Coordinates of C-alpha atoms in Angstrom, one line a residue:
M1 CA -10.3 18.1 1.0
K2 CA -13.9 18.1 0.0
K3 CA -13.0 16.1 -3.2
M4 CA -11.1 13.6 -1.1
A5 CA -14.1 13.2 1.3
A6 CA -16.5 12.8 -1.6
A7 CA -14.2 10.2 -3.2
V8 CA -14.0 8.2 0.0
A9 CA -17.8 8.4 0.3
S10 CA -18.2 7.2 -3.3
F11 CA -15.9 4.3 -2.8
A12 CA -17.7 3.3 0.4
T13 CA -20.9 2.9 -1.6
V14 CA -19.3 0.3 -3.9
A15 CA -20.6 -3.1 -2.7
T16 CA -17.9 -5.8 -2.2
E17 CA -18.5 -8.8 -4.5
P18 CA -18.3 -12.4 -3.1
G19 CA -14.6 -13.4 -2.8
E20 CA -13.4 -9.9 -3.8
D21 CA -10.2 -8.6 -2.2
A22 CA -9.4 -5.0 -1.3
F23 CA -7.3 -4.4 -4.5
R24 CA -9.9 -5.8 -6.8
K25 CA -12.6 -3.6 -5.2
L26 CA -10.6 -0.4 -5.8
F27 CA -9.7 -1.6 -9.3
R28 CA -13.4 -1.9 -10.1
F29 CA -14.1 1.5 -8.5
Y30 CA -11.6 3.3 -10.7
R31 CA -12.5 1.2 -13.8
Q32 CA -16.0 2.8 -13.5
S33 CA -14.8 6.3 -12.5
R34 CA -15.4 9.4 -14.5
R35 CA -13.1 12.3 -15.2
G36 CA -14.1 15.6 -13.6
T37 CA -16.0 14.0 -10.8
A38 CA -15.2 13.5 -7.1
D39 CA -14.3 9.8 -8.0
L40 CA -10.7 10.9 -8.7
G41 CA -10.2 13.0 -5.6
A42 CA -8.0 10.5 -3.9
V43 CA -5.7 9.9 -6.9
I44 CA -2.2 11.2 -6.4
D45 CA -1.1 13.7 -9.0
F46 CA 2.7 14.0 -9.1
S47 CA 2.5 16.9 -11.6
T48 CA 1.2 19.1 -8.7
A49 CA 3.4 17.6 -6.0
H50 CA 5.7 20.7 -6.1
M51 CA 2.9 22.8 -4.7
G52 CA 3.6 21.3 -1.3
R53 CA 0.0 20.5 -0.4
G54 CA -0.5 18.4 2.7
P55 CA -1.5 14.8 2.2
S56 CA -5.2 14.0 2.3
P57 CA -6.5 11.5 5.0
G58 CA -5.8 8.0 4.0
V59 CA -3.5 8.9 1.1
P60 CA 0.3 8.3 1.4
K61 CA 2.5 11.5 1.7
V62 CA 4.4 12.4 -1.5
V63 CA 8.0 13.1 -0.7
R64 CA 10.9 14.4 -2.9
F65 CA 13.3 11.7 -3.9
P66 CA 17.0 12.8 -4.0
L67 CA 18.6 12.1 -7.4
N68 CA 22.3 11.3 -7.9
V69 CA 22.5 13.7 -10.9
S70 CA 26.3 13.8 -10.7
S71 CA 26.3 10.4 -12.4
V72 CA 24.5 11.8 -15.4
T73 CA 25.8 14.7 -17.4
E74 CA 23.7 17.2 -19.4
R75 CA 25.2 15.7 -22.5
D76 CA 24.0 12.2 -21.5
A77 CA 20.5 13.5 -21.0
C78 CA 20.5 15.4 -24.3
R79 CA 21.7 12.2 -26.2
A80 CA 18.8 10.2 -24.8
G81 CA 16.2 12.9 -25.5
L82 CA 15.6 13.7 -21.9
Q83 CA 15.1 17.1 -20.3
P84 CA 18.1 18.8 -18.8
V85 CA 19.2 17.1 -15.6
S86 CA 18.7 20.4 -13.7
K87 CA 14.9 20.1 -14.4
W88 CA 14.5 16.4 -13.3
Q89 CA 12.1 15.9 -10.3
A90 CA 11.6 12.6 -8.6
Y91 CA 9.1 11.7 -5.9
G92 CA 8.4 8.8 -3.7
L93 CA 5.5 7.7 -1.4
E94 CA 5.8 7.3 2.3
G95 CA 5.3 3.6 3.1
Y96 CA 6.7 2.5 -0.4
P97 CA 10.5 2.3 0.0
G98 CA 12.4 1.8 -2.6
C99 CA 11.8 14.4 -25.9
Q100 CA 8.9 12.0 -26.2
W101 CA 8.5 12.3 -30.0
H102 CA 11.4 9.9 -30.6
W103 CA 10.3 7.2 -28.1
V104 CA 6.7 7.4 -29.3
K105 CA 7.8 6.8 -32.9
Q106 CA 10.1 3.9 -31.7
C107 CA 7.3 2.2 -29.9
L108 CA 4.9 2.5 -32.8
K109 CA 7.1 2.2 -35.9
L110 CA 10.2 0.2 -34.8
Y111 CA 9.4 -2.0 -31.8
S112 CA 6.2 -3.3 -33.5
Q113 CA 8.2 -5.0 -36.2
K114 CA 9.3 -8.6 -36.4
P115 CA 11.1 -10.5 -34.9
N116 CA 9.4 -9.0 -31.8
V117 CA 6.4 -11.0 -30.5
C118 CA 3.0 -9.3 -30.2
N119 CA -0.6 -10.2 -29.2
L120 CA -1.7 -10.3 -32.9
D121 CA 0.6 -13.3 -33.6
K122 CA -1.9 -15.6 -31.9
H123 CA -4.6 -14.8 -34.5
M124 CA -2.7 -13.8 -37.6
T125 CA 0.0 -15.2 -39.8
K126 CA 3.6 -13.9 -39.7
E127 CA 3.1 -12.4 -43.1
E128 CA 0.0 -10.5 -42.0
T129 CA 1.8 -8.9 -39.0
Q130 CA 5.1 -8.3 -40.9
S131 CA 4.9 -4.4 -40.9
L132 CA 2.1 -3.1 -38.7
W133 CA 3.2 0.5 -39.2
E134 CA 3.2 0.4 -43.0
Q135 CA -0.2 -1.3 -43.0
S136 CA -1.7 1.2 -40.6
K137 CA -0.3 4.6 -41.4
E138 CA -2.7 5.6 -44.2
F139 CA -5.6 4.5 -42.1
L140 CA -4.5 6.7 -39.2
R141 CA -3.7 9.7 -41.5
S142 CA -7.3 9.5 -42.8
K143 CA -8.9 9.0 -39.4
E144 CA -9.8 12.7 -39.1
V145 CA -12.1 12.5 -42.1
N146 CA -13.3 9.0 -41.6
K147 CA -13.9 8.2 -37.9
R148 CA -16.2 5.2 -38.7
R149 CA -13.5 3.2 -40.4
P150 CA -12.4 -0.1 -38.8
R151 CA -9.4 -0.1 -36.4
S152 CA -6.0 -0.4 -38.0
L153 CA -3.6 -3.1 -37.0
L154 CA -1.7 -0.6 -34.8
E155 CA -4.9 0.2 -33.0
R156 CA -5.5 -3.5 -32.4
L157 CA -2.0 -3.9 -30.9
R158 CA -2.0 -4.6 -27.2
W159 CA 1.5 -5.7 -26.3
V160 CA 5.0 -6.3 -27.7
T161 CA 7.9 -8.1 -26.0
L162 CA 11.5 -7.0 -26.7
G163 CA 14.7 -8.9 -25.9
Y164 CA 18.4 -8.5 -25.5
H165 CA 19.1 -7.0 -29.0
Y166 CA 17.9 -3.5 -28.0
N167 CA 20.4 -0.9 -26.8
W168 CA 18.3 0.7 -24.0
D169 CA 19.3 3.9 -22.4
K170 CA 20.5 3.6 -18.8
Q171 CA 20.6 7.2 -17.6
V172 CA 17.5 7.1 -15.5
A173 CA 18.6 4.1 -13.5
A174 CA 22.0 5.7 -13.0
A175 CA 20.5 8.9 -11.7
C176 CA 18.4 7.0 -9.2
G177 CA 21.5 5.3 -7.8
F178 CA 21.3 2.0 -9.7
Q179 CA 24.9 1.9 -11.1
G180 CA 25.6 -1.0 -13.4
F181 CA 22.0 -1.5 -14.3
Q182 CA 21.8 -3.6 -17.5
A183 CA 18.7 -2.9 -19.6
E184 CA 18.2 -6.2 -21.2
A185 CA 14.5 -6.6 -22.1
G186 CA 11.3 -4.8 -22.2
I187 CA 7.5 -5.0 -22.6
L188 CA 5.4 -2.5 -24.4
N189 CA 1.7 -2.1 -23.6
Y190 CA -0.6 -0.3 -26.0
Y191 CA -3.7 1.0 -24.4
R192 CA -7.0 2.2 -26.0
L193 CA -9.4 4.2 -23.9
D194 CA -11.3 1.0 -23.0
S195 CA -8.1 -1.0 -22.1
T196 CA -7.0 -2.1 -18.7
L197 CA -3.9 -3.8 -17.1
G198 CA -4.9 -6.5 -14.7
I199 CA -3.6 -6.9 -11.1
H200 CA -0.2 -8.6 -11.2
V201 CA 3.4 -8.7 -9.9
D202 CA 6.4 -8.7 -12.3
R203 CA 8.2 -11.9 -11.4
S204 CA 9.4 -13.2 -14.8
E205 CA 12.9 -11.8 -14.4
L206 CA 15.5 -14.1 -12.7
D207 CA 17.0 -11.2 -10.7
H208 CA 14.5 -9.1 -8.7
S209 CA 17.2 -6.9 -7.0
K210 CA 17.3 -4.6 -10.0
P211 CA 14.7 -1.9 -10.7
L212 CA 11.9 -1.9 -13.2
L213 CA 11.7 1.3 -15.3
S214 CA 8.3 2.4 -16.7
F215 CA 7.9 5.1 -19.3
S216 CA 4.4 6.6 -20.2
F217 CA 3.3 8.4 -23.4
G218 CA 0.0 9.7 -24.6
Q219 CA -3.2 9.8 -22.5
S220 CA -3.2 9.8 -18.7
A221 CA -3.8 6.6 -16.7
I222 CA -4.8 5.7 -13.1
F223 CA -2.0 3.5 -11.7
L224 CA -2.7 1.4 -8.6
L225 CA 0.2 0.3 -6.4
G226 CA -0.7 -2.2 -3.7
G227 CA 1.2 -4.4 -1.3
L228 CA 2.6 -7.9 -1.2
R229 CA -0.9 -9.3 -0.7
R230 CA -4.0 -8.7 -2.6
D231 CA -6.0 -8.0 0.5
E232 CA -4.0 -4.7 1.0
A233 CA -5.8 -1.7 -0.5
P234 CA -3.7 0.0 -3.2
T235 CA -2.7 3.6 -3.6
A236 CA -4.1 5.4 -6.7
M237 CA -1.9 7.8 -8.7
F238 CA -2.0 9.5 -12.1
M239 CA 0.6 8.5 -14.8
H240 CA 0.9 11.4 -17.3
S241 CA 2.7 11.5 -20.6
G242 CA 6.4 11.8 -20.0
D243 CA 6.3 10.3 -16.5
I244 CA 8.9 7.7 -15.6
M245 CA 8.3 5.3 -12.7
V246 CA 11.0 3.3 -11.0
M247 CA 9.9 0.3 -9.0
S248 CA 12.8 -1.0 -6.9
G249 CA 13.7 -2.6 -3.5
F250 CA 10.5 -3.4 -1.5
S251 CA 8.3 -1.9 -4.3
R252 CA 9.7 -4.2 -7.0
L253 CA 7.4 -7.1 -6.2
L254 CA 4.3 -5.3 -5.2
N255 CA 0.9 -5.9 -6.8
H256 CA 0.0 -3.2 -9.3
A257 CA -2.6 -2.5 -12.1
V258 CA -4.1 0.1 -14.4
P259 CA -7.9 0.1 -14.2
R260 CA -8.5 3.2 -16.3
I261 CA -7.2 5.2 -19.2
L262 CA -8.6 8.8 -19.0
P263 CA -9.6 10.6 -22.2
H264 CA -8.4 14.2 -22.6
P265 CA -10.9 16.6 -21.0
D266 CA -11.0 18.6 -24.2
G267 CA -11.9 15.7 -26.4
E268 CA -9.5 13.9 -28.8
C269 CA -6.4 15.9 -28.1
L270 CA -2.7 15.4 -27.3
P271 CA -1.2 16.3 -23.9
H272 CA 0.5 19.7 -24.1
C273 CA 3.9 18.1 -23.5
L274 CA 3.7 16.3 -26.8
E275 CA 3.3 19.5 -28.8
T276 CA 7.0 20.3 -28.7
P277 CA 8.8 18.7 -31.7
L278 CA 12.4 17.4 -31.7
P279 CA 15.1 19.9 -32.3
A280 CA 15.8 20.5 -36.0
V281 CA 19.5 19.7 -35.4
L282 CA 20.4 16.8 -33.1
P283 CA 23.9 16.2 -31.6
S284 CA 26.1 14.0 -33.7
D285 CA 26.2 11.4 -30.9
S286 CA 22.5 11.6 -30.1
L287 CA 20.5 8.4 -29.5
L288 CA 17.5 10.1 -31.1
E289 CA 16.5 10.0 -34.7
P290 CA 14.6 12.7 -36.6
C291 CA 10.9 12.3 -36.8
S292 CA 9.3 13.4 -40.1
V293 CA 6.1 15.5 -40.2
E294 CA 4.4 12.5 -41.9
D295 CA 5.5 10.0 -39.2
W296 CA 4.5 12.3 -36.4
Q297 CA 1.1 12.8 -38.0
V298 CA 0.5 9.1 -37.6
C299 CA 1.8 9.0 -34.1
A300 CA -0.2 12.0 -33.0
T301 CA -3.5 10.7 -34.4
Y302 CA -2.9 7.4 -32.6
L303 CA -2.1 9.0 -29.2
K304 CA -5.2 11.2 -29.2
T305 CA -7.1 8.1 -28.1
A306 CA -4.4 5.9 -26.7
R307 CA -1.6 5.4 -24.2
V308 CA 1.8 3.6 -24.7
N309 CA 3.8 2.3 -21.8
M310 CA 7.3 0.9 -22.0
T311 CA 8.9 -1.1 -19.2
V312 CA 12.6 -1.8 -19.2
R313 CA 14.1 -4.6 -17.1
Q314 CA 17.3 -6.4 -16.2
V315 CA 16.7 -10.1 -16.5
L316 CA 19.9 -11.7 -15.1
A317 CA 22.2 -10.8 -12.2
T318 CA 25.9 -10.3 -13.0
N319 CA 27.5 -13.5 -14.1
Q320 CA 24.1 -15.3 -14.0
D321 CA 22.9 -17.6 -16.8
F322 CA 19.4 -18.8 -17.7
P323 CA 18.4 -22.1 -16.1
L324 CA 18.3 -25.2 -18.3
E325 CA 14.7 -25.8 -17.2
P326 CA 12.2 -22.9 -17.1
M327 CA 11.1 -22.0 -13.6
E328 CA 7.5 -22.6 -12.7
E329 CA 6.6 -18.9 -12.4
T330 CA 7.8 -18.3 -16.0
K331 CA 5.6 -21.0 -17.5
R332 CA 2.4 -18.9 -17.4
D333 CA 0.6 -17.9 -20.6
I334 CA 2.2 -14.5 -21.5
T335 CA -1.3 -13.0 -22.1
A336 CA -2.4 -13.7 -18.5
D337 CA -0.1 -11.5 -16.5
G338 CA 1.3 -8.0 -16.9
L339 CA 0.0 -7.3 -20.4
C340 CA -2.6 -4.9 -21.6
H341 CA -6.0 -6.1 -22.7
L342 CA -9.4 -4.7 -23.6
D343 CA -12.0 -4.9 -20.8
D344 CA -14.3 -6.5 -23.3
Q345 CA -15.5 -10.1 -23.6
S346 CA -15.2 -10.1 -27.4
S347 CA -11.5 -9.2 -27.4
P348 CA -9.5 -12.0 -28.9
V349 CA -6.8 -11.7 -26.3
K350 CA -9.2 -11.8 -23.4
R351 CA -11.4 -14.5 -25.0
A352 CA -8.4 -16.7 -25.4
R353 CA -7.5 -16.1 -21.7
L354 CA -11.0 -16.8 -20.5
N355 CA -11.4 -19.9 -22.6
P356 CA -8.0 -21.7 -22.5
D357 CA -9.4 -24.9 -24.1
T358 CA -10.5 -23.1 -27.3

C-alpha cells in the first residue's frame, strides 16, 4: 500500500505538457521510471495474482478467468511446447471485458528470414538482409568477451511482419473459448532495453471480432492498456517472459503501448523460466524442433538485453475476401503504428517517421 501511495505521489509530480492526453502522460512517466523504486508500485503483476492480495486504490481488480480446458488436451499442449493444461492460469481485469526455447529460436532464426518484411529493408538491400541469423550469430557468441563491438543485424532488428504461409498454433485461442480462430498473420517486435512501443490501436485486420494473441519472451516490460479514447488514463501491468495476453471483445480495439523494457535486477541475466531446456526427446507429432546448444547460446545472449513479442491475428472473417481497394485505415506507413522503435532521434526507423519527406 505504501508503494502504491508513493507511486501515485510520484505520478502527481509529473507536469502535463501542452496538448498532452492522460495516456501520453502516463506513458512518459513509465518511460522514465526506474526498477526497484516506488515508481512501479501501481503496475499490476500477474505472476503474484494467485496470492489473493486486495486491489490497491485506483488499480483495477485482477480476477481469475475461467478457461475451457476441455477443448485442449494435454497432448495438444505438449505438441505446441506449452505447459500442461492443468497448470494454465488466466486472469482478467475488472472493467476490461473481454517451452519458450523453441519459440524464441523461431522468432530470431526463422521468422527473421526472407520473404518476411522487416524494418531493415528500408535502409539495406535485399542481399544485405538475406540471413540476419547467419550474419549475427558469431557476433552474439563473442559478445561476452567483446562488449564494445557494434550491434549485430539481429540487434538492429525492430519488427518483422508474417503472413498466411505460417502454420500458427491455435490452442490458446481455443482454451479461451474462441473456437474456429484462424491464425493467419503476425507481427514480431524486437525490443532493446531502450526501445518503446508507441500508443496505438490494432485496426489493420478486416475482422475485429476475433482476438489478438500476444506472446512475450525475454526481459520484462511495462504494458499500458487504456480505453477507446486517449484521454482515458491507462492501466499499467507487467508482461514477463512466457506470458500470453489475449485481447478480445471490448478490449480488442483499446489503446495500448509499451513505454519501458526493464533490465534484469541482477544485471545481464535471463529470466529463470528460460533456464529450462527443451526435452531431449520430443513427441513424434510435436510442433517443436530441437534447439542445439550453439543456437541457444546465440538466443540467450540476445535475450539478456532484449525482449521479443509475437502477436498472432485472424485477418478475415469466415468467407470474407480482401477488398479490391485498400481501406483508408490500412494505408498508413507500417512503421508509424504498432511497431517497436528506439526512443532515440538517431534511430533510422524513427528518423524516417519524423521526417517523412526525406
